[in-house]
Coordinates of C-alpha atoms and ligand atoms in Angstrom, one line a residue:
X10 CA 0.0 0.0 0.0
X11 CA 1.5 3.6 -0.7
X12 CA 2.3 6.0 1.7
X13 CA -0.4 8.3 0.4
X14 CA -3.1 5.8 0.5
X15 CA -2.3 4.8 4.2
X16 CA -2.6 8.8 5.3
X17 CA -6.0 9.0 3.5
X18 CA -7.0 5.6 5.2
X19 CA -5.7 7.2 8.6
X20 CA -7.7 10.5 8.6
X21 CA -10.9 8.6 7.9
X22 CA -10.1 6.7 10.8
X23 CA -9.3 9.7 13.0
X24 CA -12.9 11.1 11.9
X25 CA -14.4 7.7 12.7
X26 CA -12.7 7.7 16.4
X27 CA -14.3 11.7 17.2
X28 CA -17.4 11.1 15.7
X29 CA -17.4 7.6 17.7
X30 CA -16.7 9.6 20.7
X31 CA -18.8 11.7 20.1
X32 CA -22.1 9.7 19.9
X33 CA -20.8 7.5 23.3
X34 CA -20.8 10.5 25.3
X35 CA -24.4 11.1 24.4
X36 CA -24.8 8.4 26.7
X37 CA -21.5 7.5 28.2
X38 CA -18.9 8.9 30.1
X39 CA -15.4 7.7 29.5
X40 CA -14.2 5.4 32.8
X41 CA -10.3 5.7 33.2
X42 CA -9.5 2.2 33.4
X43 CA -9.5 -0.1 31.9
X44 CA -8.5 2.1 29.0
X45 CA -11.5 2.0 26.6
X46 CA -14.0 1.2 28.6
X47 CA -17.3 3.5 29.0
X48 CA -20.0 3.4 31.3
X49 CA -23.8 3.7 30.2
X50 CA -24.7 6.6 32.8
X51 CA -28.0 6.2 34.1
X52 CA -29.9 9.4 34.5
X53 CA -30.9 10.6 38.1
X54 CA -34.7 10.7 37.6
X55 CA -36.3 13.0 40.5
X56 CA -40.3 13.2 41.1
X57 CA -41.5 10.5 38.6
X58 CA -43.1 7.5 39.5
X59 CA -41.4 3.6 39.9
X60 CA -43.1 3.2 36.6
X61 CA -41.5 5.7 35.0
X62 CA -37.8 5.2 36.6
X63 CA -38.6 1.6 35.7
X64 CA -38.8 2.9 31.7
X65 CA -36.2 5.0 32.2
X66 CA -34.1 2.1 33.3
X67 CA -35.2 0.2 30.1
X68 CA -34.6 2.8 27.9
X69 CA -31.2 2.7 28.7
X70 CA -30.7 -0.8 29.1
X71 CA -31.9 -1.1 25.5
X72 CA -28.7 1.4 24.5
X73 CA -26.0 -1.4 25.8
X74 CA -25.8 -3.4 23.1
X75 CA -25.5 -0.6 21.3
X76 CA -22.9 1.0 23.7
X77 CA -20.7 -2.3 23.5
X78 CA -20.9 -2.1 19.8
X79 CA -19.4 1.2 19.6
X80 CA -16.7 0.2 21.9
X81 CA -15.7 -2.8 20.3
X82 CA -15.9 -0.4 16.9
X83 CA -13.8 2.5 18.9
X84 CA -11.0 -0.3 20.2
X85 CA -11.1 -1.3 16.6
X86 CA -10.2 2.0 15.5
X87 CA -7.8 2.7 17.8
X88 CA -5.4 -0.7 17.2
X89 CA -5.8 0.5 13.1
X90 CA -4.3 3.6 14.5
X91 CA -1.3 2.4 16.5
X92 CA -0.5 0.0 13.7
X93 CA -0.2 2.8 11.5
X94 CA 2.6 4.5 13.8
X95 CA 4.0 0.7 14.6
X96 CA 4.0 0.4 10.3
X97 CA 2.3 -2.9 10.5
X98 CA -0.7 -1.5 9.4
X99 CA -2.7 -3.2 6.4
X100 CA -2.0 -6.7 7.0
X101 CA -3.9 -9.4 7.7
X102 CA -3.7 -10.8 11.5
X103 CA -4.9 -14.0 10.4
X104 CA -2.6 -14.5 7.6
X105 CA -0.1 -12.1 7.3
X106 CA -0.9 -10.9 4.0
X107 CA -1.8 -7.3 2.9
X108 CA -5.4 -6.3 3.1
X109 CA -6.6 -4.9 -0.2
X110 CA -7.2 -1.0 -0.3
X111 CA -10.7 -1.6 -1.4
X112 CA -11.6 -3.6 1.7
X113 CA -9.6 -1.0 3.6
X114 CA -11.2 1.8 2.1
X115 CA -14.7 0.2 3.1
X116 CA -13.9 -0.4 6.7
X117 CA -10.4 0.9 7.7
X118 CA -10.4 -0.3 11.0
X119 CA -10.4 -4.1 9.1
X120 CA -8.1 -6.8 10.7
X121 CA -8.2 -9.7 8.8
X122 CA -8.3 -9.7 4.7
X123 CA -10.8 -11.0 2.4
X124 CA -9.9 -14.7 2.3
X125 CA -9.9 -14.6 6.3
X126 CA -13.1 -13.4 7.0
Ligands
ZN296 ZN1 -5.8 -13.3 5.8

């Protein structure tokens, strides 16, 4: 893979990670440790009824898959990005061979190449 393609590969990856980060904190804060890890914050709901809190509680029970998903996406992102600075970036864990651009292009984050999948 060139040089040029990796850098345009990286800065999707970078707008991938803010706007990740972006949509966790919308109903997550970041925990310190371990690193990557976030926490669904559940809202302090004052005045309503058990009913309500009990909806409330659902509501954002229902966003943990979804929270998990986005982590697992982030922590994707962020091992693409420290390959990139490591130079091993682009090739296939599973193999060792180079992952095609195209596939990279789709999903830069990828690990493993097309015949791994
Ligand atoms: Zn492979």
């Amino acid at each position: 893979m060139e040089k040029k393609q990796i850098e345009e590969l990286k800065k999707e990856l970078e707008k991938n990670k803010s706007s990740l980060e972006e949509t966790l904190q919308r109903f997550a804060k970041k925990d310190d440790r371990p690193e990557g890890d976030w926490d669904t914050v559940f809202p302090k709901v004052e005045g309503s009824s058990m009913e309500e809190k009990a909806d409330e509680v659902e509501e954002y029970s229902s966003l943990l898959p979804v929270e998990y998903a986005l982590e697992i996406k982030l922590k994707n992102i962020d091992d693409a990005l420290k390959k990139i600075k490591k130079g091993t970036y682009g090739k296939c864990e599973k193999c060792d061979e180079e992952i095609s651009y195209k596939k990279l292009s789709l999903t830069p984050e990828t690990k493993t190449c097309r015949n791994c999948n």
